[in-house]
Tab-separated table of C-alpha atoms in Angstrom:
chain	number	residue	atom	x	y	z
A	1	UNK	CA	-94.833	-50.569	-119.703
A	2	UNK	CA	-96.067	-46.982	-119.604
A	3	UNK	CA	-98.659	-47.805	-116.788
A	4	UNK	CA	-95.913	-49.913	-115.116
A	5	UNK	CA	-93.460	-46.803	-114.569
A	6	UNK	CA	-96.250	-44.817	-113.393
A	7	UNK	CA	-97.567	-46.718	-110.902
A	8	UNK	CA	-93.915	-47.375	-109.616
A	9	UNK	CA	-93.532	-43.478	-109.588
A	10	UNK	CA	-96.548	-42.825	-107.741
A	11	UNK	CA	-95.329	-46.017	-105.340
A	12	UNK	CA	-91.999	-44.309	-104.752
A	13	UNK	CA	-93.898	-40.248	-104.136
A	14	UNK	CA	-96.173	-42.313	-101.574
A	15	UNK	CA	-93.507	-43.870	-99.797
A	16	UNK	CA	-91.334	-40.662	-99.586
A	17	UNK	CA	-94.552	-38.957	-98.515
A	18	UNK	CA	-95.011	-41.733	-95.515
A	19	UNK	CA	-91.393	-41.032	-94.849
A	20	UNK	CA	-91.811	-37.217	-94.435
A	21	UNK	CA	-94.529	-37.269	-92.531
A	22	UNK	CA	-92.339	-40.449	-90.475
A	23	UNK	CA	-89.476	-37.874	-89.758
A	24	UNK	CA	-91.899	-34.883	-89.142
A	25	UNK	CA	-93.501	-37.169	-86.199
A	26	UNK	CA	-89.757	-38.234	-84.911
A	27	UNK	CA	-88.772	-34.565	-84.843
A	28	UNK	CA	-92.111	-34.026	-83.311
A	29	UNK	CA	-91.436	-37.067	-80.567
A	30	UNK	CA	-87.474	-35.595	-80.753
A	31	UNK	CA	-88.731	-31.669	-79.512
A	32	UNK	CA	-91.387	-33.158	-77.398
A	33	UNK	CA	-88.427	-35.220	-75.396
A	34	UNK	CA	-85.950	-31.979	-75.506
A	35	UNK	CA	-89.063	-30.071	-73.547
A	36	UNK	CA	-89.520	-33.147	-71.324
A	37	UNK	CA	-85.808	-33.027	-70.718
A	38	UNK	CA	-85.619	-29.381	-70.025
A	39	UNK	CA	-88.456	-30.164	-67.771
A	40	UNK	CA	-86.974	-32.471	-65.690
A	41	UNK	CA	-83.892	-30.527	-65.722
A	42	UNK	CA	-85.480	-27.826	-63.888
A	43	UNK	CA	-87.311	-29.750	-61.727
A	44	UNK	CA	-84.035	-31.387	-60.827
A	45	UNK	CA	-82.742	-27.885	-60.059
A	46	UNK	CA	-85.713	-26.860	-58.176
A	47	UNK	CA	-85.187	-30.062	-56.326
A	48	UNK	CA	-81.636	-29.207	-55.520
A	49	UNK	CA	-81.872	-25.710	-54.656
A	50	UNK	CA	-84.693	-27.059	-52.291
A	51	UNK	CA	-82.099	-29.751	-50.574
A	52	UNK	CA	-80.092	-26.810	-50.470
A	53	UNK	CA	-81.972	-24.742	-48.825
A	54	UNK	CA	-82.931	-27.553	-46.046
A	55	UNK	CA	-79.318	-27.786	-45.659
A	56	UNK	CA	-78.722	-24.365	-45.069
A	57	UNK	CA	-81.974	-24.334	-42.341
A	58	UNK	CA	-80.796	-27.760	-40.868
A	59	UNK	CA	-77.213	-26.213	-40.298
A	60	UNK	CA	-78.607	-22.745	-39.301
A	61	UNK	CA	-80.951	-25.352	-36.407
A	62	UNK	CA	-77.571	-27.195	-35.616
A	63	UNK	CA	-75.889	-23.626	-34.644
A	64	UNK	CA	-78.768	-22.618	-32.923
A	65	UNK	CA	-78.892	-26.101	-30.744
A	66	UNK	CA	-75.396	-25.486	-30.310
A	67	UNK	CA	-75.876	-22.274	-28.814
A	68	UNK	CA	-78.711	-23.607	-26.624
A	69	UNK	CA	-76.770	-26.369	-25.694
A	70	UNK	CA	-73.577	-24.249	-24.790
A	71	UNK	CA	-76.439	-22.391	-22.828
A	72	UNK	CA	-77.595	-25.048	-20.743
A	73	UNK	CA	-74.151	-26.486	-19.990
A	74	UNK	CA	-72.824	-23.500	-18.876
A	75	UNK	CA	-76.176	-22.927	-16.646
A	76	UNK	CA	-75.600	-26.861	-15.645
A	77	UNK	CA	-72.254	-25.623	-14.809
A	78	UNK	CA	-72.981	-22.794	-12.368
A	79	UNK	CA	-75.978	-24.986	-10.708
A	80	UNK	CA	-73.567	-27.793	-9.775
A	81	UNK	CA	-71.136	-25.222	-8.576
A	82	UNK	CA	-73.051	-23.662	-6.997
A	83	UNK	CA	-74.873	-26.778	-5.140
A	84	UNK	CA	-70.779	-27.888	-4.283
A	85	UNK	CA	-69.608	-25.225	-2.290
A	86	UNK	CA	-72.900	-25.473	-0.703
A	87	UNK	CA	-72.202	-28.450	0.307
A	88	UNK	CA	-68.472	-27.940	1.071
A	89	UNK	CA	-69.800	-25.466	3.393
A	90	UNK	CA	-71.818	-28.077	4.915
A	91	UNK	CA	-69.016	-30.457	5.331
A	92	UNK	CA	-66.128	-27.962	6.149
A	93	UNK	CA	-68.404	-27.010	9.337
A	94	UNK	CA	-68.939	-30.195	10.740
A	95	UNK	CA	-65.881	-32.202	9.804
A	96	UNK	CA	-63.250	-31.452	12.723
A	97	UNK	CA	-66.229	-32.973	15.186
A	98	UNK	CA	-66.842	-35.672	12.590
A	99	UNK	CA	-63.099	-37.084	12.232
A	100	UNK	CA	-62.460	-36.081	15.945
A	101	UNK	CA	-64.931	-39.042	17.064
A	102	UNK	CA	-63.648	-40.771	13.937
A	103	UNK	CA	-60.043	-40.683	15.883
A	104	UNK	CA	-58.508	-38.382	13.754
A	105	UNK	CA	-58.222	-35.266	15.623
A	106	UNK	CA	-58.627	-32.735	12.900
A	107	UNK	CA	-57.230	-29.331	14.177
A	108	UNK	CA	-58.043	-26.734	11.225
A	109	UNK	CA	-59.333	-26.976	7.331
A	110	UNK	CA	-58.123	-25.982	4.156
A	111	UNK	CA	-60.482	-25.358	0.983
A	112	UNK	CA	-59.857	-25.070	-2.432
A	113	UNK	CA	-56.327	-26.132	-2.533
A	114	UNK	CA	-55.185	-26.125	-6.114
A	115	UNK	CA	-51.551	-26.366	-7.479
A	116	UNK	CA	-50.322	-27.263	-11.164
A	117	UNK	CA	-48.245	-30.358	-11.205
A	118	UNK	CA	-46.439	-31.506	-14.590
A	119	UNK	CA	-47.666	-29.554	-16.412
A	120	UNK	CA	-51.434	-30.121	-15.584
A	121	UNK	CA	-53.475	-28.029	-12.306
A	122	UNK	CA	-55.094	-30.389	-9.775
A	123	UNK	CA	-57.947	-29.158	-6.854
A	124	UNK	CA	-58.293	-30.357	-3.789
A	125	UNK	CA	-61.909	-29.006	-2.478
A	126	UNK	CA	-61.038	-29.716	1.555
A	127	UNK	CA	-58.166	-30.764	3.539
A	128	UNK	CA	-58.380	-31.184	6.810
A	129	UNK	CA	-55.281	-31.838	8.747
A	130	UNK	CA	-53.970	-32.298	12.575
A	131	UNK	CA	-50.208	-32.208	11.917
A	132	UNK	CA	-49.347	-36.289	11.515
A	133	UNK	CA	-52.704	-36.724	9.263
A	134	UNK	CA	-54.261	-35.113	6.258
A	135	UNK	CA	-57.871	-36.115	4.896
A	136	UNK	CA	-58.486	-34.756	1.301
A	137	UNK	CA	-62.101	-34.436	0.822
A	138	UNK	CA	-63.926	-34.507	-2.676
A	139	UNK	CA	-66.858	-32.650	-2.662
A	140	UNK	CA	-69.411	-33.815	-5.474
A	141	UNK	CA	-73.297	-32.561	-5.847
A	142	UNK	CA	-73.542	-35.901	-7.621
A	143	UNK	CA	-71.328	-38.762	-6.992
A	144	UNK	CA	-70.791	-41.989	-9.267
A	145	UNK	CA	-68.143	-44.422	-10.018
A	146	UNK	CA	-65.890	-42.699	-12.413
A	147	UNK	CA	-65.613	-39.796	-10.105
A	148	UNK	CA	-64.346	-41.892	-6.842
A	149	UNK	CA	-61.972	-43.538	-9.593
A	150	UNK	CA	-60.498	-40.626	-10.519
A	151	UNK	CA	-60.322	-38.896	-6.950
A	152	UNK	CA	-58.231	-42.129	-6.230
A	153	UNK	CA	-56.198	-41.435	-8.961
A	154	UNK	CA	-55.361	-37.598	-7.550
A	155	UNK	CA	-54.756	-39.283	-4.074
A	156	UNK	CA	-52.106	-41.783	-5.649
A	157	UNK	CA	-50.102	-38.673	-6.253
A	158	UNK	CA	-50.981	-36.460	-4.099
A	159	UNK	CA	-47.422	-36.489	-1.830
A	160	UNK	CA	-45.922	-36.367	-5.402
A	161	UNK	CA	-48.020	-32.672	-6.151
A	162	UNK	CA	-47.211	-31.556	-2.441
A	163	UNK	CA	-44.322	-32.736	-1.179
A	164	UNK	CA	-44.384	-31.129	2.033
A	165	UNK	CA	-46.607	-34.094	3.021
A	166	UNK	CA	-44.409	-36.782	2.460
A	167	UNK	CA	-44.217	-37.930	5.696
A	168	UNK	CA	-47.918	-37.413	6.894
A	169	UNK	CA	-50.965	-40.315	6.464
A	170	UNK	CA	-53.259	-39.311	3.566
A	171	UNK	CA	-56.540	-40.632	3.949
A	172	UNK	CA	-59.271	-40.028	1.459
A	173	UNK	CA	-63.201	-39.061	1.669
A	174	UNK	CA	-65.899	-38.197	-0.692
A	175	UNK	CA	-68.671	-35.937	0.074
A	176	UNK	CA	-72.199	-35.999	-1.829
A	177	UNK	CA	-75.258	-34.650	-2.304
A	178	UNK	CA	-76.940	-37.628	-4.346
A	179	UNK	CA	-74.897	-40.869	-4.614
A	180	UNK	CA	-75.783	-42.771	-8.524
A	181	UNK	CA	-75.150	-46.412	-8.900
A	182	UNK	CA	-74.205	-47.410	-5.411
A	183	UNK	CA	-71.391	-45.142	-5.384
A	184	UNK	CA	-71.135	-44.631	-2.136
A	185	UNK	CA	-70.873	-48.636	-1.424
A	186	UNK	CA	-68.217	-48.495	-4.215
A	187	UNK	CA	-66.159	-45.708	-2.151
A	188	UNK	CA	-66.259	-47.803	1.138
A	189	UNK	CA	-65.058	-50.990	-0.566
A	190	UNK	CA	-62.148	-48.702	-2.128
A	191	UNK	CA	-61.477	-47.721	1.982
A	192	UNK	CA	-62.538	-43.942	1.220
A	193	UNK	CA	-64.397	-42.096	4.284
A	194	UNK	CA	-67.957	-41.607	2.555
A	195	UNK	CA	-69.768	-37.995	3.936
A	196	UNK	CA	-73.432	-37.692	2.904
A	197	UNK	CA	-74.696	-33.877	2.725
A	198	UNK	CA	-77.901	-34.146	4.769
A	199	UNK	CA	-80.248	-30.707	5.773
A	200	UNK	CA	-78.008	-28.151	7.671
A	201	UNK	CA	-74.760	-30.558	8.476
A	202	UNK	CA	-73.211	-33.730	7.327
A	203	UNK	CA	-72.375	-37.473	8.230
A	204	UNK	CA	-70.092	-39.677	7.772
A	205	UNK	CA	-71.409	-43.165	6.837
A	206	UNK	CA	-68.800	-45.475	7.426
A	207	UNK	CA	-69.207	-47.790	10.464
A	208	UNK	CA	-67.711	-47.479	13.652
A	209	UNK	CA	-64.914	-50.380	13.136
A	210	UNK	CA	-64.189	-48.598	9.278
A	211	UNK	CA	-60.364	-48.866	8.655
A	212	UNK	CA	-59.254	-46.712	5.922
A	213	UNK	CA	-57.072	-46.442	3.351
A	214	UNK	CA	-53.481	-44.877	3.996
A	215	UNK	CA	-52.106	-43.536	0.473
């Protein structure tokens, strides 16, 4: 009985033994995952302030790409204006001859004519008029499609913006440089006079028998 209760004793001091040293290896595995944890969790910070700080360089980029941007429309800006009155020079010189043999004896020329209509300012780069007829020339370094649209647009109103003109025959003509996507086949079909910019004077393109538009 004696040896019995001894050997259970020593049984039960073994097996709390095996259970210290049990919890002293969880609270090892336990610290071991706190560091591993604080690891990460500074690694996760350094990887934030690092996404950050591309943030901060990506938007500083995006400012600076504005600004260079801004930059080349606004040197975009004073080419093509630059180029236009070039050309409206061009055109203004030549076009009482050109609409003369056209049959529309053009007496004088007006540039630049702008006026603010409801609210909203409209420009008119030449009009050239012989008392009964007025032709309002757009002037474009670069012509395409949306542009003739919305010069027809300004024409459709023009008697509305001046008035004065009521009783006169508008006609319509676009004057280029460079003509994108047929453009310039496009402004025939829509009855415009079509002037193409070409060395030290201009043309008109339109055949002979052309009838145009009266707005």
């Amino acid at each position: 009985m004696g040896t019995a209760k001894k050997a259970s004793l020593e049984d039960t001091w073994e097996l709390l033994g095996e259970l210290i040293n049990s919890q002293k290896e969880t609270d090892r595995q336990i610290e071991k995952l706190g560091k591993s944890q604080e690891e990460t969790d500074r690694q996760l910070k350094e990887t934030d302030r690092q996404i950050k700080e591309t943030d901060r360089q990506i938007e500083k980029l995006g400012k600076s790409q504005e600004a260079t941007d801004r930059q080349l429309k606004a040197t975009d800006r004073r080419f093509n204006s630059q180029w236009g009155k070039l050309i409206e020079s061009l055109v203004e010189g030549d076009i009482v001859n050109k609409f003369s043999e056209r049959g529309i004896k053009v007496q004088g020329t007006t540039q630049r004519l702008k006026k603010l209509f409801e609210g909203k300012e409209y420009e008119f780069d030449i009009i050239a008029h012989n008392g009964d007829e007025i032709v309002v020339v757009e002037v474009k370094t670069t012509l395409d499609v949306d542009k003739v649209d919305h010069f027809i647009e300004k024409l459709k109103i023009f008697k509305n913006i001046y008035p004065e003109y009521a009783d006169k025959k508008i006609y319509g003509a676009v004057a280029y440089l460079v003509a994108d996507s047929a453009s310039d086949k496009y402004s025939q079909n829509q009855k415009l006079f079509v002037i193409r910019a070409t060395g030290n004077s201009s043309t008109i393109v339109n055949p002979s028998n052309f009838e145009a538009r009266i707005f």
